[in-house]
Coordinates of C-alpha atoms in Angstrom, one line a residue:
Chain A
M1 CA 194.2 271.7 190.8
A2 CA 196.7 269.2 189.5
M3 CA 195.2 265.9 188.3
T4 CA 196.3 262.4 187.3
M5 CA 195.4 260.9 183.9
T6 CA 192.4 259.1 185.4
Q7 CA 191.2 262.2 187.2
K8 CA 191.4 264.3 184.0
I9 CA 189.3 261.8 182.0
L10 CA 186.7 261.5 184.8
A11 CA 186.5 265.3 185.1
Q12 CA 185.9 265.7 181.4
K13 CA 183.3 262.9 181.3
A14 CA 181.5 264.5 184.4
G15 CA 181.6 267.9 182.7
K16 CA 183.8 269.5 185.4
P17 CA 186.9 271.6 185.1
S18 CA 188.6 269.6 187.8
V19 CA 188.0 266.9 190.4
V20 CA 189.7 265.8 193.6
A21 CA 190.2 262.3 195.0
G22 CA 187.2 261.1 197.0
E23 CA 184.7 263.2 195.1
L24 CA 181.7 261.4 193.7
V25 CA 180.8 262.2 190.1
E26 CA 178.4 261.0 187.5
C27 CA 180.2 260.4 184.2
N28 CA 179.0 259.9 180.6
L29 CA 180.2 256.6 179.2
D30 CA 181.7 255.8 175.8
L31 CA 181.2 252.1 176.0
V32 CA 179.2 249.7 178.2
F33 CA 179.8 246.0 177.8
G34 CA 179.4 242.6 179.3
N35 CA 179.6 238.9 178.5
D36 CA 177.5 235.7 178.6
I37 CA 177.7 235.4 182.4
T38 CA 177.2 238.9 183.5
G39 CA 175.1 240.0 180.5
P40 CA 172.0 237.9 181.2
V41 CA 171.8 239.2 184.8
A42 CA 172.3 242.8 183.5
I43 CA 169.5 242.2 180.9
G44 CA 167.1 241.1 183.7
E45 CA 168.0 244.2 185.8
F46 CA 167.7 246.5 182.7
Y47 CA 164.1 245.5 182.2
K48 CA 163.4 245.8 185.9
M49 CA 164.5 249.4 185.8
G50 CA 161.7 250.0 183.3
A51 CA 164.2 250.5 180.4
T52 CA 163.1 249.6 177.0
K53 CA 166.0 250.6 174.8
V54 CA 169.8 251.1 175.3
F55 CA 171.1 254.7 175.5
D56 CA 173.1 254.3 172.3
P57 CA 173.4 250.9 170.4
N58 CA 176.8 252.0 169.2
K59 CA 178.1 252.3 172.7
V60 CA 177.0 249.0 174.0
A61 CA 178.7 245.6 173.3
L62 CA 177.9 242.1 174.3
V63 CA 180.7 239.6 174.0
P64 CA 179.7 236.0 174.7
D65 CA 183.2 234.6 175.5
H66 CA 183.0 232.8 178.9
F67 CA 181.1 229.6 178.5
T68 CA 181.2 229.7 174.6
P69 CA 181.1 227.6 172.5
N70 CA 178.2 226.7 174.8
K71 CA 179.5 224.3 177.5
D72 CA 176.1 222.9 178.5
I73 CA 172.4 223.4 178.2
A74 CA 172.2 226.1 180.9
A75 CA 175.1 228.0 179.4
A76 CA 173.5 227.8 176.0
G77 CA 170.5 229.5 177.6
L78 CA 172.6 232.3 178.8
A79 CA 174.2 232.7 175.4
K80 CA 170.7 232.8 173.8
T81 CA 169.5 235.5 176.2
T82 CA 172.6 237.5 175.4
R83 CA 172.1 237.0 171.6
E84 CA 168.4 237.8 171.6
F85 CA 168.9 241.1 173.6
A86 CA 171.8 242.1 171.3
R87 CA 169.7 241.5 168.2
K88 CA 166.7 243.3 169.6
M89 CA 168.7 246.4 170.7
G90 CA 171.1 246.5 167.7
V91 CA 174.2 246.7 169.9
H92 CA 177.7 245.4 169.0
Y93 CA 177.6 241.6 169.2
F94 CA 180.1 238.9 168.2
E95 CA 178.9 235.4 167.4
V96 CA 181.0 232.3 167.9
G97 CA 183.2 232.3 164.8
Q98 CA 183.8 236.1 165.2
V99 CA 183.9 236.3 169.0
G100 CA 187.1 236.5 171.0
V101 CA 188.0 237.1 174.6
E102 CA 186.4 240.5 175.3
H103 CA 189.5 242.3 176.5
A104 CA 191.5 241.3 173.4
L105 CA 188.6 241.7 171.0
L106 CA 187.2 245.2 171.8
P107 CA 190.5 247.1 171.3
E108 CA 191.1 245.0 168.1
K109 CA 187.7 246.2 166.8
G110 CA 188.6 249.8 167.6
L111 CA 185.7 250.1 170.1
I112 CA 187.9 251.7 172.8
K113 CA 190.0 254.8 172.2
P114 CA 192.3 257.0 174.3
G115 CA 190.4 259.3 176.7
D116 CA 187.3 257.1 176.8
A117 CA 185.4 256.3 180.0
V118 CA 184.3 252.6 179.8
I119 CA 182.6 250.2 182.2
G120 CA 182.5 246.5 181.5
A121 CA 180.7 243.8 183.6
D122 CA 184.0 241.9 184.0
S123 CA 186.7 242.7 186.5
H124 CA 189.4 242.6 183.8
T125 CA 187.9 245.6 182.1
C126 CA 190.9 247.5 183.5
T127 CA 192.9 246.0 180.5
H128 CA 191.9 248.8 178.2
G129 CA 193.7 251.4 180.3
A130 CA 196.6 250.3 178.2
L131 CA 195.1 252.6 175.5
G132 CA 195.1 255.6 177.8
A133 CA 191.4 255.3 178.6
F134 CA 189.6 255.0 182.0
T135 CA 188.1 251.6 182.0
T136 CA 186.9 249.7 185.0
G137 CA 185.0 246.5 186.0
V138 CA 181.6 246.7 187.5
G139 CA 178.8 244.2 188.2
S140 CA 175.7 243.4 186.2
T141 CA 173.4 246.0 187.8
D142 CA 175.9 248.8 187.0
M143 CA 176.1 247.5 183.5
A144 CA 172.3 247.5 183.3
A145 CA 172.1 251.1 184.5
G146 CA 174.9 252.0 182.1
M147 CA 173.1 250.5 179.2
A148 CA 169.9 252.3 180.2
T149 CA 171.3 255.8 181.0
G150 CA 174.8 256.0 179.4
T151 CA 176.1 257.1 182.8
A152 CA 177.8 255.7 185.9
W153 CA 178.8 257.1 189.2
F154 CA 182.4 256.9 190.4
K155 CA 184.4 257.9 193.4
I156 CA 187.4 259.8 192.0
P157 CA 190.4 257.6 192.9
E158 CA 193.7 258.4 194.4
A159 CA 196.6 257.1 192.4
I160 CA 199.8 255.1 192.7
K161 CA 202.5 256.1 190.2
V162 CA 204.5 253.3 188.7
T163 CA 207.6 254.4 186.9
V164 CA 209.3 252.0 184.6
T165 CA 213.1 252.3 184.2
G166 CA 215.9 250.2 182.9
K167 CA 215.8 247.6 180.2
K168 CA 213.6 244.5 179.9
Q169 CA 215.8 241.4 180.3
K170 CA 215.8 238.3 178.1
H171 CA 212.5 236.5 177.9
V172 CA 210.9 239.0 180.4
S173 CA 207.5 240.2 179.4
G174 CA 204.7 242.4 180.6
K175 CA 203.5 239.4 182.7
D176 CA 206.7 239.2 184.7
V177 CA 206.5 243.0 185.2
I178 CA 202.9 242.9 186.6
L179 CA 203.5 239.7 188.7
H180 CA 206.6 241.4 190.2
L181 CA 204.6 244.6 190.9
I182 CA 201.7 242.7 192.5
G183 CA 204.3 240.9 194.6
I184 CA 205.4 244.4 195.9
L185 CA 201.9 245.9 196.3
G186 CA 200.0 242.9 197.5
V187 CA 196.5 241.9 196.3
D188 CA 194.9 244.9 198.1
G189 CA 197.8 247.3 197.8
A190 CA 196.1 249.4 195.2
R191 CA 192.5 248.9 196.5
Y192 CA 190.2 251.6 195.1
R193 CA 193.2 253.4 193.5
S194 CA 194.4 254.0 190.0
L195 CA 197.7 252.4 188.9
E196 CA 199.2 255.1 186.6
F197 CA 202.1 253.8 184.6
G198 CA 204.9 256.0 183.2
G199 CA 208.6 256.3 182.7
D200 CA 210.5 254.5 180.0
I201 CA 207.5 252.7 178.5
A202 CA 208.5 252.8 174.9
Q203 CA 210.1 249.4 175.2
L204 CA 206.8 247.9 176.4
T205 CA 204.8 246.6 173.4
M206 CA 201.1 247.2 173.3
D207 CA 200.6 243.6 174.2
D208 CA 202.9 244.0 177.2
R209 CA 200.8 247.0 178.3
F210 CA 197.5 245.1 177.9
T211 CA 198.8 242.4 180.1
I212 CA 200.1 244.8 182.7
A213 CA 196.8 246.9 182.8
N214 CA 194.8 243.6 182.8
M215 CA 196.1 242.6 186.2
A216 CA 195.8 246.0 187.9
V217 CA 192.6 244.6 189.5
E218 CA 194.7 241.8 191.0
A219 CA 196.3 244.5 193.2
G220 CA 192.8 245.7 194.0
A221 CA 193.1 248.7 191.6
K222 CA 190.1 250.5 190.2
N223 CA 191.9 251.0 186.9
G224 CA 195.4 250.8 185.4
I225 CA 196.4 253.4 182.8
F226 CA 199.2 254.1 180.4
P227 CA 200.0 257.4 178.7
V228 CA 199.4 257.6 175.0
D229 CA 202.6 257.4 172.9
E230 CA 203.8 256.3 169.5
V231 CA 203.3 252.6 170.4
T232 CA 199.6 253.4 171.2
L233 CA 199.1 255.5 168.1
E234 CA 200.6 252.8 165.9
Y235 CA 198.2 250.2 167.4
I236 CA 195.2 252.5 167.0
A237 CA 196.1 253.2 163.4
A238 CA 196.0 249.5 162.7
H239 CA 192.7 249.0 164.6
G240 CA 190.1 251.5 163.6
G241 CA 192.1 254.6 163.6
N242 CA 190.1 256.6 166.1
K243 CA 192.8 258.5 168.1
G244 CA 190.4 259.8 170.8
V245 CA 191.9 262.3 173.3
A246 CA 195.3 261.7 174.9
Y247 CA 195.5 262.9 178.5
A248 CA 198.8 263.3 180.4
A249 CA 199.0 263.6 184.2
D250 CA 199.9 267.1 185.4
P251 CA 203.6 267.2 186.5
D252 CA 202.5 268.1 190.0
A253 CA 199.7 265.6 190.2
E254 CA 199.4 263.9 193.7
Y255 CA 200.1 260.3 194.2
V256 CA 199.6 258.4 197.4
Q257 CA 202.5 256.1 196.6
E258 CA 205.3 256.0 194.0
V259 CA 206.9 252.7 192.9
V260 CA 209.9 252.4 190.6
I261 CA 210.2 249.2 188.6
D262 CA 213.7 248.8 187.4
L263 CA 213.4 246.4 184.5
N264 CA 217.0 245.4 184.8
E265 CA 216.0 243.8 188.1
V266 CA 212.7 242.2 187.0
P267 CA 213.3 238.5 186.7
L268 CA 211.1 235.8 185.1
T269 CA 208.4 235.6 187.8
V270 CA 205.7 233.1 188.8
A271 CA 202.9 233.6 191.3
F272 CA 202.4 230.6 193.6
P273 CA 199.0 229.4 194.8
H274 CA 196.6 230.8 196.0
L275 CA 197.1 234.5 195.5
P276 CA 198.6 236.6 192.7
E277 CA 200.8 238.4 195.2
N278 CA 202.8 235.2 195.9
A279 CA 205.5 236.2 193.4
R280 CA 208.7 234.1 193.3
T281 CA 211.4 234.0 190.8
V282 CA 211.2 231.3 188.2
A283 CA 214.8 230.4 189.2
E284 CA 213.5 229.8 192.8
A285 CA 210.6 227.7 191.5
E286 CA 212.9 225.7 189.2
K287 CA 214.9 224.4 192.2
M288 CA 211.8 223.0 193.7
K289 CA 211.2 220.8 190.6
I290 CA 207.4 221.3 190.8
A291 CA 205.9 218.6 188.5
I292 CA 202.9 219.9 186.6
D293 CA 199.9 218.3 184.9
Q294 CA 198.6 221.0 182.7
V295 CA 199.7 224.3 181.0
V296 CA 197.2 226.9 179.7
I297 CA 198.4 229.6 177.4
G298 CA 195.9 232.3 176.5
S299 CA 193.2 234.4 178.2
C300 CA 192.5 238.2 178.4
T301 CA 195.9 238.4 180.1
N302 CA 198.1 236.5 177.6
G303 CA 196.2 235.4 174.5
R304 CA 197.6 238.1 172.1
I305 CA 200.0 237.7 169.2
D306 CA 203.1 238.6 171.3
D307 CA 202.1 235.8 173.7
M308 CA 201.6 233.3 170.9
R309 CA 204.9 234.2 169.4
A310 CA 206.7 233.9 172.7
A311 CA 205.1 230.4 173.3
A312 CA 206.0 229.3 169.8
A313 CA 209.6 230.5 170.1
V314 CA 210.0 228.1 173.1
L315 CA 208.0 225.2 171.6
K316 CA 209.6 225.3 168.2
G317 CA 211.3 221.9 167.5
R318 CA 210.4 220.7 171.0
K319 CA 207.7 218.4 172.5
V320 CA 205.4 218.8 175.4
A321 CA 206.4 216.4 178.2
D322 CA 204.7 213.1 178.5
Y323 CA 201.5 213.1 180.6
V324 CA 201.3 216.9 180.4
R325 CA 198.4 218.7 178.7
C326 CA 199.4 221.9 177.0
I327 CA 196.3 223.9 175.8
I328 CA 196.7 227.1 173.8
F329 CA 193.9 229.7 173.3
P330 CA 194.6 232.5 170.8
A331 CA 192.3 235.2 172.2
T332 CA 190.6 236.3 169.0
Q333 CA 189.9 234.9 165.5
A334 CA 192.3 237.5 164.1
I335 CA 195.1 236.3 166.4
W336 CA 194.2 232.7 165.6
K337 CA 194.5 233.5 161.8
Q338 CA 197.8 235.3 162.4
C339 CA 199.1 232.2 164.2
V340 CA 198.2 230.2 161.1
D341 CA 199.8 232.8 158.7
E342 CA 203.0 233.0 160.8
G343 CA 203.3 229.2 161.0
L344 CA 202.9 229.2 164.8
M345 CA 200.0 226.7 164.5
N346 CA 202.3 224.1 163.0
I347 CA 204.8 224.7 165.8
F348 CA 202.1 224.2 168.4
I349 CA 200.6 221.1 166.9
D350 CA 204.0 219.5 166.2
A351 CA 204.9 220.1 169.8
G352 CA 201.8 218.2 170.9
A353 CA 199.8 221.1 172.2
A354 CA 196.0 221.4 171.8
V355 CA 194.9 224.6 170.2
S356 CA 191.4 225.9 171.0
T357 CA 189.0 228.4 169.5
P358 CA 188.9 231.6 171.6
T359 CA 187.2 231.2 175.0
C360 CA 187.7 232.3 178.6
G361 CA 186.8 228.6 179.5
P362 CA 189.6 227.2 181.6
C363 CA 190.7 230.5 183.3
L364 CA 187.6 230.6 185.4
G365 CA 187.1 226.9 185.7
G366 CA 184.3 227.0 183.2
H367 CA 185.2 224.4 180.6
M368 CA 188.0 223.3 178.2
G369 CA 190.7 222.4 180.7
I370 CA 189.3 221.8 184.2
L371 CA 191.8 220.5 186.9
A372 CA 191.3 217.3 188.9
E373 CA 192.0 216.8 192.5
G374 CA 195.5 217.7 193.4
E375 CA 196.6 218.6 189.9
K376 CA 199.0 221.4 189.2
C377 CA 198.8 223.9 186.3
V378 CA 201.1 226.6 185.0
S379 CA 198.8 229.2 183.5
T380 CA 199.2 232.5 181.7
T381 CA 195.9 233.6 183.2
N382 CA 195.3 236.1 186.0
R383 CA 194.0 234.3 189.1
N384 CA 195.3 231.4 191.1
F385 CA 192.5 231.4 193.8
V386 CA 191.4 228.2 195.5
G387 CA 189.3 226.2 193.1
R388 CA 189.6 228.8 190.3
M389 CA 190.3 226.3 187.5
G390 CA 188.8 223.2 189.0
H391 CA 189.0 221.0 192.1
V392 CA 189.6 222.9 195.4
T393 CA 192.9 221.0 196.0
S394 CA 194.3 221.8 192.5
E395 CA 197.0 224.4 192.3
I396 CA 197.6 227.2 189.8
Y397 CA 201.0 228.9 189.1
L398 CA 200.7 232.1 187.1
A399 CA 203.4 232.8 184.6
S400 CA 204.3 234.3 181.2
P401 CA 203.7 232.4 178.0
A402 CA 207.5 231.8 177.6
V403 CA 207.7 230.3 181.1
A404 CA 204.5 228.3 180.6
A405 CA 205.7 226.9 177.3
A406 CA 209.1 226.0 178.8
S407 CA 207.3 224.3 181.8
A408 CA 205.1 222.3 179.3
V409 CA 208.3 220.9 177.7
A410 CA 210.1 220.2 180.9
G411 CA 207.1 218.9 182.8
Y412 CA 208.0 221.1 185.8
I413 CA 208.2 224.8 186.3
C414 CA 211.2 226.3 184.6
G415 CA 212.4 229.1 182.3
P416 CA 213.1 228.8 178.6
D417 CA 216.9 228.9 179.1
S418 CA 216.8 225.8 181.2
L419 CA 215.6 223.6 178.3
E420 CA 218.1 221.6 176.4
Chain B
M1 CA 166.4 248.7 210.1
K2 CA 168.0 246.1 212.3
C3 CA 169.6 242.7 211.6
K4 CA 170.3 240.1 214.2
G5 CA 171.9 236.7 213.8
F6 CA 174.9 234.4 214.2
A7 CA 178.3 235.2 212.7
H8 CA 179.9 233.2 209.9
K9 CA 183.5 234.2 210.2
Y10 CA 186.1 234.1 207.4
G11 CA 189.6 235.4 206.8
D12 CA 191.3 237.9 204.5
H13 CA 191.0 238.2 200.7
I14 CA 187.9 236.0 200.5
D15 CA 187.5 236.0 196.7
T16 CA 184.4 235.8 194.6
D17 CA 185.5 232.4 193.2
V18 CA 185.2 230.9 196.7
I19 CA 182.0 232.8 197.4
I20 CA 180.4 231.3 194.3
P21 CA 182.5 229.2 191.9
A22 CA 182.2 229.7 188.1
R23 CA 181.1 226.1 187.6
V24 CA 177.6 227.0 188.9
L25 CA 177.3 230.4 187.2
N26 CA 175.4 228.8 184.3
N27 CA 172.3 229.2 186.5
P28 CA 171.9 232.7 187.8
D29 CA 168.8 231.9 189.8
P30 CA 169.4 233.3 193.3
A31 CA 168.2 230.2 195.1
A32 CA 170.3 227.9 192.9
L33 CA 173.4 230.1 193.6
A34 CA 172.7 230.2 197.4
A35 CA 172.9 226.4 197.5
H36 CA 176.6 226.6 196.5
C37 CA 177.6 229.8 198.5
M38 CA 181.1 229.4 200.1
E39 CA 181.2 225.7 199.4
D40 CA 184.8 225.7 198.3
I41 CA 186.1 226.9 201.7
D42 CA 183.2 226.0 204.0
K43 CA 181.0 223.1 203.0
E44 CA 179.0 223.4 206.2
F45 CA 178.0 227.1 205.5
V46 CA 174.8 226.4 203.6
K47 CA 173.7 223.8 206.2
R48 CA 174.5 226.1 209.1
V49 CA 173.2 229.4 207.9
K50 CA 169.9 230.7 209.2
A51 CA 167.9 233.7 207.8
G52 CA 169.2 236.9 209.4
D53 CA 172.7 235.6 210.0
I54 CA 175.7 237.8 209.5
M55 CA 178.9 237.1 207.5
V56 CA 182.1 238.5 208.8
G57 CA 185.3 238.8 206.7
G58 CA 188.8 240.3 207.1
L59 CA 190.6 242.5 204.6
N60 CA 189.7 242.9 200.9
F61 CA 186.5 240.9 201.2
G62 CA 185.0 240.0 197.8
C63 CA 188.2 240.5 195.7
G64 CA 188.4 239.0 192.2
S65 CA 185.7 238.6 189.6
S66 CA 183.0 241.2 189.1
R67 CA 180.3 238.5 189.2
E68 CA 177.3 240.0 191.0
H69 CA 176.3 236.4 191.6
A70 CA 178.6 236.6 194.7
P71 CA 176.6 239.1 196.7
I72 CA 173.4 237.6 195.2
S73 CA 174.3 234.2 196.6
I74 CA 175.2 235.5 200.0
K75 CA 171.9 237.4 200.2
A76 CA 169.8 234.5 198.9
A77 CA 171.5 232.2 201.5
G78 CA 169.8 234.3 204.2
I79 CA 172.7 236.6 205.2
S80 CA 171.3 239.9 206.4
C81 CA 174.6 241.9 206.3
V82 CA 178.3 241.5 205.8
I83 CA 180.8 243.1 208.1
A84 CA 184.5 243.2 207.1
E85 CA 187.7 245.1 207.8
N86 CA 187.3 246.4 204.3
F87 CA 185.9 245.3 200.9
A88 CA 187.2 245.0 197.4
R89 CA 185.6 247.8 195.3
I90 CA 183.6 245.9 192.8
F91 CA 182.0 243.6 195.4
F92 CA 181.2 246.6 197.6
R93 CA 179.5 248.4 194.7
N94 CA 177.6 245.3 193.6
A95 CA 176.4 244.6 197.2
I96 CA 175.0 248.2 197.5
N97 CA 173.5 247.9 194.1
I98 CA 171.6 244.7 194.9
G99 CA 170.6 245.8 198.4
L100 CA 172.9 243.6 200.5
P101 CA 174.1 245.8 203.4
V102 CA 177.9 245.8 203.8
L103 CA 179.6 247.5 206.7
E104 CA 183.3 248.3 207.1
C105 CA 184.4 248.0 210.7
P106 CA 187.9 246.6 211.4
E107 CA 187.5 246.1 215.1
A108 CA 184.1 244.4 214.9
A109 CA 185.3 242.2 212.1
K110 CA 188.6 241.2 213.9
E111 CA 187.0 240.5 217.3
A112 CA 184.0 238.5 216.1
A113 CA 184.3 234.8 216.3
M114 CA 182.4 232.1 214.4
G115 CA 179.0 231.7 216.0
D116 CA 178.9 235.0 217.9
E117 CA 175.5 236.6 218.1
I118 CA 175.6 240.0 216.5
E119 CA 173.0 242.8 216.1
V120 CA 173.4 245.6 213.6
D121 CA 171.5 248.8 213.3
L122 CA 171.8 249.7 209.6
D123 CA 170.4 253.2 210.2
N124 CA 173.4 254.3 212.2
G125 CA 176.0 251.6 211.7
A126 CA 175.9 250.5 215.3
I127 CA 177.2 246.9 215.7
H128 CA 176.6 245.0 219.0
N129 CA 178.4 241.7 219.5
I130 CA 176.0 240.3 222.0
T131 CA 178.1 237.2 222.8
K132 CA 181.1 239.4 223.7
D133 CA 179.0 242.3 224.9
K134 CA 181.0 244.8 222.8
H135 CA 179.8 247.8 220.8
Y136 CA 181.2 249.2 217.6
V137 CA 180.3 251.8 215.0
A138 CA 180.9 251.1 211.3
A139 CA 182.0 253.8 208.8
P140 CA 179.0 255.7 207.5
F141 CA 178.0 255.6 203.8
P142 CA 178.5 258.7 201.7
P143 CA 175.1 260.5 201.2
F144 CA 175.0 259.5 197.5
M145 CA 175.3 255.8 198.3
Q146 CA 172.8 256.1 201.2
K147 CA 170.3 257.2 198.6
I148 CA 170.8 254.0 196.6
I149 CA 170.5 252.0 199.8
T150 CA 167.4 253.8 200.9
A151 CA 165.8 253.2 197.5
G152 CA 166.5 249.5 198.0
G153 CA 169.3 249.2 195.4
L154 CA 170.3 250.7 192.1
V155 CA 167.3 249.3 190.1
E156 CA 164.8 251.1 192.3
Y157 CA 167.0 254.2 192.5
I158 CA 167.1 254.4 188.6
K159 CA 163.4 253.6 188.4
N160 CA 162.6 256.5 190.8
K161 CA 164.9 258.8 188.9
R162 CA 163.2 257.9 185.6
E163 CA 159.8 258.6 187.1
D164 CA 160.8 262.0 188.4

């Protein structure tokens, strides 16, 4: 029976020669992780299950990244619960000062490798499919069961094949590609399905791939996955070196839908409020002269070094517009340091941007950049739902780091080439 | 098991940020979460809801974040079951895991109006819109999921398995 990449991984982890879409399987997990919001709830459920220790401390990670550095007393309590459990169980744990946004940090630390099956109590766990692994978001109770048993049940998903062709145009990044794709599929177009990427992917950097896989869930997908190639292997060699197992889809694997993304035709793209599927071209947005109050550059979607470089390239020698707040969040300490080493930090500060320690903070309206009534924000994050970053009347426009940086300078939504 | 109550009707793509905003996730106590359930799109919900009431959504109900706080807040607010045209996958999984019944039934979801009185038989998926006097049947759960539901959620299911 021909299988997709996802189906092959799930079959292997379920100990079966093959699986078919719709089948329910129980899989062994290579990593189970959560954060300071989902972790404490999972820890409570873990003990309720009667569990006393995790199945394998080396295969469990707790990443306190959402409300850290602790935003208030209640959040400090959640971080404390997370820390104490991690210490007691001896699992992977990253304290403030070493912590980063989980979906940037875990691959950097070499904790996820090709062919792995991973669950994370965070919807953007699909990010790690960029490494050729099956990784999917679950809730706290599934995380608890995963920590206790090392297994999870899955319904084998159908797949949508996304073939990349053509050449990436100037300033276009993985963010434009995924916003464009969600514009085509809709926010439920891949519901319960895998998004399996292929075609001419060599031109997509690892960071492009992380960004694209990250937002698979915004089309409703169970996971997004890229085949393993030289780009993947180069990344892995620099981050832990564990090559895992590379799975390729069978040539005759079945797909419920096939989409071709011709990169020659993918423009700079922005998703308008209040759904990620509201994709418009930046050129179209620019004509509307949408005045903005804040720009956020960072998150599990766009807080990696490519993103920092793209923002710096635009901000270099320029100033953030008056009365606009531009806040930049390198996603991990290593990326932060690289920004210092490459001189990007000076560019950001000279431009009048604020640079923060890694946190998910503003993306989910947690802290570090909440929006007031009626404010508009261009954000490199992943969701522009009602009230996501603050007041229910605030508006979020999702875009790439290059577009966000250009908008910060102009004071309205625009692309880098429109700046003087 | 039967549920009976009044419908709280919402549209398509109801995301977990509007079900329970992140600003209140610093306190995961179910009662504390329930006090803020749906407030960003329906401030009256928490005042109006009565134990046993039924929430009705459109397409892709519960999309977005994996926060289990979303189904927890709905359940703690007194909602006995959620009927939608369909559900986002993480929400669906979380609801089953915490013991909040969720039923997929496009016709029942589309035709229900805010305030309709609805009765649901969870054993066979029969939905009766009493106000409109219409009967529907929701899609049945796969047997594996039914086991988790029968156990009362994933915690009990795992506990039972450990004791076997």
